[in-house]
Coordinates of C-alpha atoms and ligand atoms in Angstrom, one line a residue:
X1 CA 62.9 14.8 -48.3
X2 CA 64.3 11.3 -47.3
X3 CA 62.4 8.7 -45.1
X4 CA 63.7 5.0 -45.0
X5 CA 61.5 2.2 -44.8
X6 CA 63.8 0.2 -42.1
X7 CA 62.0 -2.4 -41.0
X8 CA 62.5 -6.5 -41.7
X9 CA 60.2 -8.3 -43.6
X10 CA 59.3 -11.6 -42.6
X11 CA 56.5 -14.3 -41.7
X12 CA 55.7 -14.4 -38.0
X13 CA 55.3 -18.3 -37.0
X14 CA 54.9 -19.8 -33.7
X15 CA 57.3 -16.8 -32.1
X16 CA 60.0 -17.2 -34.9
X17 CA 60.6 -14.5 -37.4
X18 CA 61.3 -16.3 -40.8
X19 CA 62.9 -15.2 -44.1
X20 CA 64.9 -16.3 -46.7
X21 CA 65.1 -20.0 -47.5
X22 CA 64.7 -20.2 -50.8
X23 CA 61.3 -18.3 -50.6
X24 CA 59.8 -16.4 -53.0
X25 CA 59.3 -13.0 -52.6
X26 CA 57.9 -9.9 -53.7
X27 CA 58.5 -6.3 -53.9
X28 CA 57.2 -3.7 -51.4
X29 CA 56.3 0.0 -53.2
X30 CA 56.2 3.2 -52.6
X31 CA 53.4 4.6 -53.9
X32 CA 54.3 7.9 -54.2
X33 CA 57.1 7.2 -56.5
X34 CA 56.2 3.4 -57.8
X35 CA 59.7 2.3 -57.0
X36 CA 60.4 -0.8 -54.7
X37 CA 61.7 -0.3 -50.8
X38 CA 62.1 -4.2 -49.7
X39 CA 61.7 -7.8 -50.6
X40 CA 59.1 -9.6 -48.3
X41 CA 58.9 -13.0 -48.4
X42 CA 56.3 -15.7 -49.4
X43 CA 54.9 -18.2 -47.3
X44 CA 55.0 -22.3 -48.9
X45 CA 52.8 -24.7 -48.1
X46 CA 54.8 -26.2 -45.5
X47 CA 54.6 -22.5 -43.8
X48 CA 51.4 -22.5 -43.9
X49 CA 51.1 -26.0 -42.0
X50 CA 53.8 -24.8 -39.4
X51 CA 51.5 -21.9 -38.8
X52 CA 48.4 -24.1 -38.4
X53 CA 50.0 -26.2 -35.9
X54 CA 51.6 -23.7 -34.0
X55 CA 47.7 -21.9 -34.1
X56 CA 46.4 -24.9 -32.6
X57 CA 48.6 -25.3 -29.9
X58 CA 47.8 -21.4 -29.2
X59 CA 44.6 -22.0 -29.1
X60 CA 44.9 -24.5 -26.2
X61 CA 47.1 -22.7 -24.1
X62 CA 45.4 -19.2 -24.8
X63 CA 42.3 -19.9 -24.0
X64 CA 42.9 -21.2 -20.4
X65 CA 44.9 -18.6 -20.1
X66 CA 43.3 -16.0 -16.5
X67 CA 41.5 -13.3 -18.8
X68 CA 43.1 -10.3 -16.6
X69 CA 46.7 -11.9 -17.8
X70 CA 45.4 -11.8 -21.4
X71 CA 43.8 -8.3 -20.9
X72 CA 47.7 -7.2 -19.3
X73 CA 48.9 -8.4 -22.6
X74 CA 46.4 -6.8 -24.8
X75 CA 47.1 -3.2 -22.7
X76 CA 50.9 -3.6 -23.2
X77 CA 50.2 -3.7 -26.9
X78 CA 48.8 -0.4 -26.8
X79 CA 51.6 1.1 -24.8
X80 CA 54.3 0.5 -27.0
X81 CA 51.8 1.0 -30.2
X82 CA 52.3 4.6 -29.0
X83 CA 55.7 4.7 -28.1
X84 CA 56.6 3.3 -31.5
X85 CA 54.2 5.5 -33.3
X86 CA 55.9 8.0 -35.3
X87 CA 58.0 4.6 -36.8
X88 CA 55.2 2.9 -37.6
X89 CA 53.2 5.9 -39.0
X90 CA 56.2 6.5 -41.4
X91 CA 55.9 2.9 -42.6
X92 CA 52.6 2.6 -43.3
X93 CA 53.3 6.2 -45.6
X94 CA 55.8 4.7 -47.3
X95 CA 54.0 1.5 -48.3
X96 CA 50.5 2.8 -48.8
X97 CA 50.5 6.5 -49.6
X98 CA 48.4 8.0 -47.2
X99 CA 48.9 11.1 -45.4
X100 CA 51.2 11.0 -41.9
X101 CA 48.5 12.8 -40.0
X102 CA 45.8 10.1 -41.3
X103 CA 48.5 7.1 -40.7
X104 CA 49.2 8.6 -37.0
X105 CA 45.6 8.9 -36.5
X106 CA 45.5 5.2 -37.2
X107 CA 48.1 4.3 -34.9
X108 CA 45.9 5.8 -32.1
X109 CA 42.8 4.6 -33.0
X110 CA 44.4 1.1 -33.2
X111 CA 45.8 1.7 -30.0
X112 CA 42.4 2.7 -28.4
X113 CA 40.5 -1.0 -29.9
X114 CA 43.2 -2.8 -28.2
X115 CA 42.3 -0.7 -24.8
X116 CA 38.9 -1.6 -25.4
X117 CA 38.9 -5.5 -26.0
X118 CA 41.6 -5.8 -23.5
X119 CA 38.6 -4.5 -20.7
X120 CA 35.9 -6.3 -22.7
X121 CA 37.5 -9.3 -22.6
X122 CA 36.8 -9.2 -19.0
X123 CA 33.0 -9.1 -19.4
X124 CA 32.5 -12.2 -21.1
X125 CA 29.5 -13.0 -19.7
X126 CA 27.1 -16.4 -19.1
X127 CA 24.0 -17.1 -17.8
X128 CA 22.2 -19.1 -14.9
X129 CA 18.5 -19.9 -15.8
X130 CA 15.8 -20.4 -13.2
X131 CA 15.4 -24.2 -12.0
X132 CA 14.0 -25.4 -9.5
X133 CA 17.0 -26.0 -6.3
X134 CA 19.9 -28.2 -6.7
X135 CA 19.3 -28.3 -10.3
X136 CA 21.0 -25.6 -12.4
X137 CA 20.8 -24.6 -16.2
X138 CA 24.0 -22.4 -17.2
X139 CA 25.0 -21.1 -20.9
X140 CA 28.3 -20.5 -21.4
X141 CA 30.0 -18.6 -24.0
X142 CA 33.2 -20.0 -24.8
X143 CA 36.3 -18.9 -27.7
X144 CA 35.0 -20.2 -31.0
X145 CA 38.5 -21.5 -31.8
X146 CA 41.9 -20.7 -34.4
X147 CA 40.7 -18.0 -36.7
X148 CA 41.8 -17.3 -40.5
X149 CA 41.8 -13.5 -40.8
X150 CA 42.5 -12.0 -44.6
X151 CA 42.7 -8.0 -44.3
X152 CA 43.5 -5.3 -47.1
X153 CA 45.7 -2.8 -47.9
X154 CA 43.3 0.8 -46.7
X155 CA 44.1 1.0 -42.8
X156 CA 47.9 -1.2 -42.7
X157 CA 48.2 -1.0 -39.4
X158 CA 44.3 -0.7 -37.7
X159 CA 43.1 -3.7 -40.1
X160 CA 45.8 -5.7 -38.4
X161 CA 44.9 -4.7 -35.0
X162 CA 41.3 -4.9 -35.7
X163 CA 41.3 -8.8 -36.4
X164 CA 43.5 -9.6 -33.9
X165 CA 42.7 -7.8 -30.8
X166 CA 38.8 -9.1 -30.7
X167 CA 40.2 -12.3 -31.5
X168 CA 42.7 -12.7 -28.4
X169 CA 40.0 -10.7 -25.6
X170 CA 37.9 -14.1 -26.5
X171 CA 40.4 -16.6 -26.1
X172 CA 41.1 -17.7 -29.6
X173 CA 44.4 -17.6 -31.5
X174 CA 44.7 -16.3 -35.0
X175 CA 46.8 -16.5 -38.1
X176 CA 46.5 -12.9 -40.0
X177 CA 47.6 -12.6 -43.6
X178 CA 47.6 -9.3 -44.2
X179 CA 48.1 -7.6 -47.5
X180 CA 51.0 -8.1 -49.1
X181 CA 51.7 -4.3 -50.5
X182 CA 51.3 -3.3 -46.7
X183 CA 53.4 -5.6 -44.5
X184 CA 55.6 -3.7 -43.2
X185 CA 52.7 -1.8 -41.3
X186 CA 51.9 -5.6 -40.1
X187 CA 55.4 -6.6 -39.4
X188 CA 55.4 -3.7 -36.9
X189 CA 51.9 -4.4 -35.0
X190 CA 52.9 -8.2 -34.4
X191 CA 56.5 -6.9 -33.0
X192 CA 54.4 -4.7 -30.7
X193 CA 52.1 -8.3 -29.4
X194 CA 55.4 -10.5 -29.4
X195 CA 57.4 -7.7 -27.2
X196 CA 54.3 -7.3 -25.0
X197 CA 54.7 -10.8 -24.3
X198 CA 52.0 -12.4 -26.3
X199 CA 52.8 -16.3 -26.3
X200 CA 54.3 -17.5 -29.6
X201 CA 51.9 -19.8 -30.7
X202 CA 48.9 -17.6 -30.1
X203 CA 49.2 -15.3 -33.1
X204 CA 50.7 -15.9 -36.6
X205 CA 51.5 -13.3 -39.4
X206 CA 52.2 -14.7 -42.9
X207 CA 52.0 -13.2 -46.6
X208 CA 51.8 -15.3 -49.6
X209 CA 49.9 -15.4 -52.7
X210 CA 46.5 -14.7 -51.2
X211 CA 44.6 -17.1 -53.3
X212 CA 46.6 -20.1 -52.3
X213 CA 47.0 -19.0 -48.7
X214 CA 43.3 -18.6 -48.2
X215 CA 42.7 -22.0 -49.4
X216 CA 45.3 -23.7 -47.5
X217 CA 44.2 -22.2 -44.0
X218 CA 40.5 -22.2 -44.5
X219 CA 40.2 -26.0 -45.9
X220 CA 42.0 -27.0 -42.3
X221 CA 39.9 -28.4 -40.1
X222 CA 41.7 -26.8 -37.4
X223 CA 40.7 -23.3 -38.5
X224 CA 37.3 -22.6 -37.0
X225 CA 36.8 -18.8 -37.9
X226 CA 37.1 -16.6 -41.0
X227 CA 37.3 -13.5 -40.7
X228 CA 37.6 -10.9 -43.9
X229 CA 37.9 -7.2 -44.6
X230 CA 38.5 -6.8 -48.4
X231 CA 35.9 -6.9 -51.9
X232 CA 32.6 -8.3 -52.5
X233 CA 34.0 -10.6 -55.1
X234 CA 36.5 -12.0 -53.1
X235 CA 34.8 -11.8 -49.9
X236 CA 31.9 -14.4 -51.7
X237 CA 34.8 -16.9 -53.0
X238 CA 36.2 -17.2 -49.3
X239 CA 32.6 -17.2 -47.6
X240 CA 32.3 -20.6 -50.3
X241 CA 35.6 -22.4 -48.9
X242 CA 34.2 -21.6 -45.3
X243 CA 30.7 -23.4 -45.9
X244 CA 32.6 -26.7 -46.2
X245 CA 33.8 -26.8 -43.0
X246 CA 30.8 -24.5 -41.8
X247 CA 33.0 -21.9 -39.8
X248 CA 32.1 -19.1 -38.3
X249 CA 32.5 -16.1 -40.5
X250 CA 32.6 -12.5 -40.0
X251 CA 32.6 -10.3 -43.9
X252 CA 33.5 -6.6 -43.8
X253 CA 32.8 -6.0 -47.7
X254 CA 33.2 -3.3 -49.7
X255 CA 30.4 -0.1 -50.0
X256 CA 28.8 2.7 -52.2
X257 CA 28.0 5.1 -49.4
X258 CA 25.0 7.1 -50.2
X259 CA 25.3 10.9 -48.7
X260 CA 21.6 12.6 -48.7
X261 CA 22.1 15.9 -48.0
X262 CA 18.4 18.1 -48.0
X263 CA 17.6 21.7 -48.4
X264 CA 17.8 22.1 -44.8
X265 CA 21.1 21.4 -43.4
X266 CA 23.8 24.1 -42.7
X267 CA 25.6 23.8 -46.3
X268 CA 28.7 25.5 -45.1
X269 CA 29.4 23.0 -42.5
X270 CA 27.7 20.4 -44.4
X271 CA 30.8 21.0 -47.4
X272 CA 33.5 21.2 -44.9
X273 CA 32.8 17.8 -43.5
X274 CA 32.4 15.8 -46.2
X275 CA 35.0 17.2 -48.7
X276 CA 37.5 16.6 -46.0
X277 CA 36.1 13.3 -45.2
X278 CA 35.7 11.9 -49.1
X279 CA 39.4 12.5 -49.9
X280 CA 40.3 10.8 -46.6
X281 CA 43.0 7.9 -47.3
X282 CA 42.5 9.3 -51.1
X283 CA 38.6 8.0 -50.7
X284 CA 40.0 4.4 -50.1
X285 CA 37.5 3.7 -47.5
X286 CA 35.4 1.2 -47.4
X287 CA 32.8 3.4 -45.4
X288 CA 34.0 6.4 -47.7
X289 CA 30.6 9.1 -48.5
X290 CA 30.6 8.0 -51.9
X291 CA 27.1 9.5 -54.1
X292 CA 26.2 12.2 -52.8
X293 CA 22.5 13.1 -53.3
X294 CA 21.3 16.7 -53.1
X295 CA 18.1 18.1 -53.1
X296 CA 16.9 20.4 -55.5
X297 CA 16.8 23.9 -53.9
X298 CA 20.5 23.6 -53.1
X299 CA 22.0 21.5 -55.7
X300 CA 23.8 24.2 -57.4
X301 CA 25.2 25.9 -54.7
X302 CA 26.1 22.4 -52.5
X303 CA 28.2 21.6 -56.7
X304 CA 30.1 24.6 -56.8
X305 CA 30.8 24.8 -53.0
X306 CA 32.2 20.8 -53.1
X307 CA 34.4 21.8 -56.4
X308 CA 35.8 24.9 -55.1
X309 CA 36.7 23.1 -52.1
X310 CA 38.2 20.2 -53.9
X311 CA 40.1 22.4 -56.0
X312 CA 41.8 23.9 -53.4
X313 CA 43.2 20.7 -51.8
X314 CA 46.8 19.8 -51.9
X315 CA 48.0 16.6 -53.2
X316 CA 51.2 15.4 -53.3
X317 CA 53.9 12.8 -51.0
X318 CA 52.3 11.6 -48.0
X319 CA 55.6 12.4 -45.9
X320 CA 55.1 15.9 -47.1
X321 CA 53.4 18.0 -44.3
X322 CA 52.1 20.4 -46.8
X323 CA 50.1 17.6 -48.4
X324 CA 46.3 17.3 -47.6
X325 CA 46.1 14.0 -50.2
X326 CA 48.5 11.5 -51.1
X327 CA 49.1 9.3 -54.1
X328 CA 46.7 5.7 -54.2
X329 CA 47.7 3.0 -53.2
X330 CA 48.4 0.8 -55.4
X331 CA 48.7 1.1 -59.6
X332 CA 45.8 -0.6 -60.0
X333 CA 43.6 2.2 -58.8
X334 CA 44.6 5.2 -60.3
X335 CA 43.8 3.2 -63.8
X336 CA 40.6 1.7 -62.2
X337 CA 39.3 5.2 -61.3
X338 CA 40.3 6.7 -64.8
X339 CA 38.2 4.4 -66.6
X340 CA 35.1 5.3 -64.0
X341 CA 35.4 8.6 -64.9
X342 CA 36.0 8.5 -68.5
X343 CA 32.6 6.4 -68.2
X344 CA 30.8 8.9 -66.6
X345 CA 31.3 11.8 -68.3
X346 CA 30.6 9.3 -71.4
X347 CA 27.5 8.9 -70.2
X348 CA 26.6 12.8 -69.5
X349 CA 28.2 13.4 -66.1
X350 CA 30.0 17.1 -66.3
X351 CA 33.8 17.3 -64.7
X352 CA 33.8 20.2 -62.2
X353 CA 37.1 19.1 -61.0
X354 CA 40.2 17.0 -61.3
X355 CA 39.9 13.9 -63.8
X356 CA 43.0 12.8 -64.2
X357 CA 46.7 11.3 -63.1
X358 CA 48.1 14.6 -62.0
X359 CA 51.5 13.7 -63.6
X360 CA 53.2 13.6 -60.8
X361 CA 54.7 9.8 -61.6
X362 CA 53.8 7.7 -58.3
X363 CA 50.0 6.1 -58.0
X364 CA 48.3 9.4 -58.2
X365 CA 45.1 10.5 -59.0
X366 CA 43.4 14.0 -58.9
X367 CA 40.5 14.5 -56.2
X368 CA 37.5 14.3 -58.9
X369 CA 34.0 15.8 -58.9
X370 CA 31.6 14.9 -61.1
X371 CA 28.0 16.2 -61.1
X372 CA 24.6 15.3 -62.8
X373 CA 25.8 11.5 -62.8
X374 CA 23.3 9.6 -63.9
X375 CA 22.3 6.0 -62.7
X376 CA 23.8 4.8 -65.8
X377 CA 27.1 5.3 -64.9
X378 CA 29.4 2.5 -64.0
X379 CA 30.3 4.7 -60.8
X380 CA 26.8 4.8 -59.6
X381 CA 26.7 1.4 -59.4
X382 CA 30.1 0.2 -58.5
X383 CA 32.5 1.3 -55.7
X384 CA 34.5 3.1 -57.1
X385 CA 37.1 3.4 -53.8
X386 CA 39.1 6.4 -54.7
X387 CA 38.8 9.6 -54.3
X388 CA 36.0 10.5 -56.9
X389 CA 33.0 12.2 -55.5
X390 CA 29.7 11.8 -57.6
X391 CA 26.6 14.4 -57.8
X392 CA 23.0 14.1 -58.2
X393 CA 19.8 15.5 -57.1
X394 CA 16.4 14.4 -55.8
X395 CA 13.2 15.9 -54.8
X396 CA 11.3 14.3 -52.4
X397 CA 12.7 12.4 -49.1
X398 CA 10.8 9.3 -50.8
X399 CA 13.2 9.3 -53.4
X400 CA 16.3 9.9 -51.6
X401 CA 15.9 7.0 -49.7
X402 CA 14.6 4.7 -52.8
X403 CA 18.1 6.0 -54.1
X404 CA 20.0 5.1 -51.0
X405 CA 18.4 1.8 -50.9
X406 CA 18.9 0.8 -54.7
X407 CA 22.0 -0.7 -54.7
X408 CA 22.9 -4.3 -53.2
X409 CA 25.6 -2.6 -50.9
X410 CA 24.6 -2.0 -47.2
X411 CA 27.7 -0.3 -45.1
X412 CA 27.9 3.2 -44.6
X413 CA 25.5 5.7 -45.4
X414 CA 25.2 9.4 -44.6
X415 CA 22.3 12.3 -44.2
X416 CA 22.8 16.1 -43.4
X417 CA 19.4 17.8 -42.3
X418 CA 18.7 20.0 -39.2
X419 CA 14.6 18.0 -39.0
X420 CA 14.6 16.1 -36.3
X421 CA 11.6 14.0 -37.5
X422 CA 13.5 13.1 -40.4
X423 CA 16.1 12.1 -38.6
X424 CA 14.0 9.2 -37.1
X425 CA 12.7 8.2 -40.4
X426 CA 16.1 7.8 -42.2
X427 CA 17.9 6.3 -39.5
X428 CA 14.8 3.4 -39.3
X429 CA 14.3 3.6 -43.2
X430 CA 18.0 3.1 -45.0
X431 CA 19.4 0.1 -45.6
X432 CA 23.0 0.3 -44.0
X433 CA 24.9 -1.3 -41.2
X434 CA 26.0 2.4 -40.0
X435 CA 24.4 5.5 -40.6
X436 CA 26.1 9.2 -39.8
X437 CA 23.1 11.6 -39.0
X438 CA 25.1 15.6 -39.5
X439 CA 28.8 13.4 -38.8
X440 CA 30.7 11.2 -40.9
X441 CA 32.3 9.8 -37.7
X442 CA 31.2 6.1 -37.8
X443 CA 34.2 4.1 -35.8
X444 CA 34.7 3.9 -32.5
X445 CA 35.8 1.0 -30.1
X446 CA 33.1 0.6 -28.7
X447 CA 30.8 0.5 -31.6
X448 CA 29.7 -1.8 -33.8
X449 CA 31.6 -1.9 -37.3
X450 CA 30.0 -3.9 -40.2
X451 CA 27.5 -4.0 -42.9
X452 CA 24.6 -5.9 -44.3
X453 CA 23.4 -7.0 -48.2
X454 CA 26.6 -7.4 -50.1
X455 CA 28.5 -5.3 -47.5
X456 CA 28.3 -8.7 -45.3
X457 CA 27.9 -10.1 -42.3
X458 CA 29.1 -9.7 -38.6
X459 CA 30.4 -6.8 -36.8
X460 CA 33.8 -5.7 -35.5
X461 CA 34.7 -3.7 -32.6
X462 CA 31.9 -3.4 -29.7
X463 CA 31.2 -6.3 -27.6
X464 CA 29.7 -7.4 -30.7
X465 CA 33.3 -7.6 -32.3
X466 CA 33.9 -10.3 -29.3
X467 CA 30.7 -12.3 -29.6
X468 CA 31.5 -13.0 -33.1
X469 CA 34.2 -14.9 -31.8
X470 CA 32.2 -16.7 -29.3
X471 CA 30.2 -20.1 -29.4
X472 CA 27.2 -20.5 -27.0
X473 CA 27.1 -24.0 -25.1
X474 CA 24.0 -24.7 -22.8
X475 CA 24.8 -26.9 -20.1
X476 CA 21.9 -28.7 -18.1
X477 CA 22.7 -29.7 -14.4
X478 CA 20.3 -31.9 -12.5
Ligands
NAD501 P1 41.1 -7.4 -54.1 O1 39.7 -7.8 -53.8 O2 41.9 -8.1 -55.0 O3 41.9 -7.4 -52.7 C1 41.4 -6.8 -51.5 C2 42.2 -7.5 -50.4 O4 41.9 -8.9 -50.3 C3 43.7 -7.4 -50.6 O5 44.3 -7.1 -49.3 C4 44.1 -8.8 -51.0 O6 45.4 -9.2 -50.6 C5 43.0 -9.7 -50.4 N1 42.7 -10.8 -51.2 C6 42.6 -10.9 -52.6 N2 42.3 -12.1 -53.0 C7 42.3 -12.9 -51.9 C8 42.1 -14.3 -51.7 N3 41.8 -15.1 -52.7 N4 42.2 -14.7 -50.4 C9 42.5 -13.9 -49.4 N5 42.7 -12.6 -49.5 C10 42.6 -12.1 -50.8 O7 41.0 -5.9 -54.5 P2 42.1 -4.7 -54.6 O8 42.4 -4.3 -56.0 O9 43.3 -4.9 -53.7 O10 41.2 -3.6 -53.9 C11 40.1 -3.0 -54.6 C12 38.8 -3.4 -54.1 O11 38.9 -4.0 -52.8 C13 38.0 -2.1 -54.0 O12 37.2 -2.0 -55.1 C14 37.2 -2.4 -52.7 O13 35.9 -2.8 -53.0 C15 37.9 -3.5 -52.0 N6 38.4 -3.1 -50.7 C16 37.6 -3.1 -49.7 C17 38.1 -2.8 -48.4 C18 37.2 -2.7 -47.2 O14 37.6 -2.2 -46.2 N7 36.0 -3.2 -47.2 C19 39.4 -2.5 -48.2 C20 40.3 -2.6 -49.4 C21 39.8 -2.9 -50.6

């Protein structure tokens, strides 16, 4: 089977698409096969400053722009997000591996956040406080200003849109660097704002080396936001360069999911969900179910259910219909999650399936179970984002959620019983920014998307997702 990655690679600055030059570049991979599909180009300093000007100006003219012409523009988007789906989808394949079902699911849910903040933007409410007549006391809430957003490589396309979308429905203009192994995915999305008719100035795309680019934009004074979707480590550096010009920040960080799943639930259902949703993206998720914790009296069957399960799914070239997996995304992953698991079974944990490469050349990696992990484990304790799922068991509902709180991570976590008292308790007593109670469905567009602890700060999506982009002025009229 042939698919060609045919789009043009290029930085996205102040309504001018810009390549060549005498810029440096880098390759864009397949992961599936390792090999290089196109050259994209690297943004200089003097880029960089373009973009920053050309953000400030967009910032001005943006943000008196009427909200219902900014909400037209935002709903436009959408439309031809669909319409140029399948393309898209097939890009973001052929850069990051995932499966074409999963990549058009992203398309649509990108497509459905940009519905949302395109009405939400119209409900950017103030206040009047009670004084006493002719005097009046209003807060206003009022676009924070440009905004630095950093996003990785997991979601190519709904990262993108995720940023940007919020960012615009307040009245601020952005400059996105997504990642680099993904721009084509990004390329595509910003085609889809310019052709809507989305002002030059208002939105930048550039790639670059991401160390140097993050400190360019976010040591401007005219950048007044960062925003970041990527690691802990990394997220901590940028939240550093922020504090000295004491931005706003929002910080969607990495996760350990913890899954407690009790004697209770419906197990059959229970397995269906979560094996299908822990090798979603090839467990490159930063909300992925990632420990999963079993109680005793159905431990053994809940171990050989998940591995027979995993055993059975197919792995193989994301444009491949037939497959149910495809390879990582990057070569950096495959090797990272070899090492975990070497490390675990080192440590005791038994291999009930997968464990290795697959040798099928590309960035693969075998779905993996291991079971009876124990808290020594390097994987217990760091995310391990790929598509390794890691058993255990508890006893009492005290210790399952001792276990879910133990780690400084705080995104996603997960719990399958049928009690609805325990319900309640779980849902008040774990430490998470987003719980799934019997569903691992935790993003929607009108939801709140974030974490606390190490996970970060912030949410996305939701009217939260706009207020983050918001400043609060109080203005007292006598
Ligand atoms: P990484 O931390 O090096 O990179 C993650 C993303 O941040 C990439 O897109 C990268 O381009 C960007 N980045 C890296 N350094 C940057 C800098 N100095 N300034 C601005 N952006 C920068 O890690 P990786 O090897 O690409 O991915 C592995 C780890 O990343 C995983 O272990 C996982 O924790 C995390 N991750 C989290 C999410 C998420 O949704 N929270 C998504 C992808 C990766």
């Amino acid at each position: 089977m042939t698919a060609t990655y045919d789009t043009k690679l290029g930085l996205y600055i102040a309504g001018e698409w810009l390549s060549g030059d005498g810029r440096d570049t880098r390759d864009v991979l397949n992961p599936a096969t390792g090999g290089g599909q196109a050259a994209l180009p690297l943004a200089s300093a003097a880029d960089l400053d373009r973009a920053l000007e050309a953000t400030q100006r967009g910032f001005v003219a943006w943000r008196a722009t009427p909200p219902e012409k900014r909400a037209a523009i935002l709903t436009r988007t959408a439309q031809l997000l669909r319409e140029r789906g399948d393309n898209i989808a097939r890009i973001a394949t052929l850069e990051q591996g995932k499966i074409q079902a999963e990549a058009k699911g992203e398309v649509a849910f990108a497509a459905a956040l940009l519905d949302f903040h395109a009405a939400e933007g119209l409900r950017v409410y103030g206040r009047v406080l009670p004084r006493p007549s002719g005097t009046r006391s209003l807060v206003l809430h009022q676009p924070v200003g440009p905004v630095a957003a950093f996003c990785a490589w997991n979601f190519p396309i709904m990262n993108v849109v995720r940023k940007i979308a919020p960012a615009l429905a307040a009245g601020c203009s952005i400059i996105i660097k997504p990642s680099e192994e993904t721009a084509g995915s990004a390329v595509e999305v910003l085609k889809c704002f310019q052709d809507a008719g989305l002002p030059g100035d208002v939105a930048q795309c550039v790639f670059g080396v991401p160390d140097m680019v993050s400190r360019h934009l976010l040591a401007s004074p005219i950048t007044r936001k960062l925003s970041f979707t990527g690691s802990v480590p990394v997220g901590k550096a940028l939240m550093k360069l922020a504090a000295d010009t004491m931005m706003r920040t929002t910080m969607e960080l990495g996760g350990h999911g913890p899954v407690l799943v009790f004697d209770d639930c419906d197990l059959d259902k229970t397995l269906d969900t979560l094996v299908a949703h822990k090798f979603r993206n090839a467990g490159q998720v930063c909300v992925a179910p990632t420990r999963f914790h079993v109680q005793d009296g159905i431990y053994d069957r809940f171990a050989a259910g998940f591995a027979e399960r995993t055993r059975g799914l197919k792995v193989g070239d994301g444009m491949d219909s037939a497959s149910q997996m495809g390879p990582m995304a990057n070569a950096r992953r495959p090797d990272a999650i070899a090492e975990l698991v070497g490390d675990a079974t080192s440590h005791g944990a038994k291999l009930l399936a997968g464990g290795d490469y697959g040798g099928q050349g590309g960035f693969f990696f075998q779905p993996t179970v291991l079971s009876d992990v124990p808290l020594s484990a390097r994987a217990m304790n760091e995310e391990p984002f790929g598509p390794v799922a890691l058993l255990s068991r508890f006893g009492s509902d005290e210790d399952a959620i001792a276990e879910a709180n133990r780690l400084p991570f705080g995104l996603a976590a997960y719990c399958f019983t049928e009690n609805g008292r325990r319900q309640n308790l779980l849902g008040d007593a774990i430490e998470a920014g987003m719980i799934g109670i019997n569903t691992v469905r935790l993003s929607y567009p009108d939801s709140p998307f974030g974490g606390v602890k190490d996970s970060g700060h912030g949410s996305e999506d939701g009217p939260e997702g706009i207020a983050a982009h918001l400043v609060t002025k109080a203005v007292h009229i006598s």
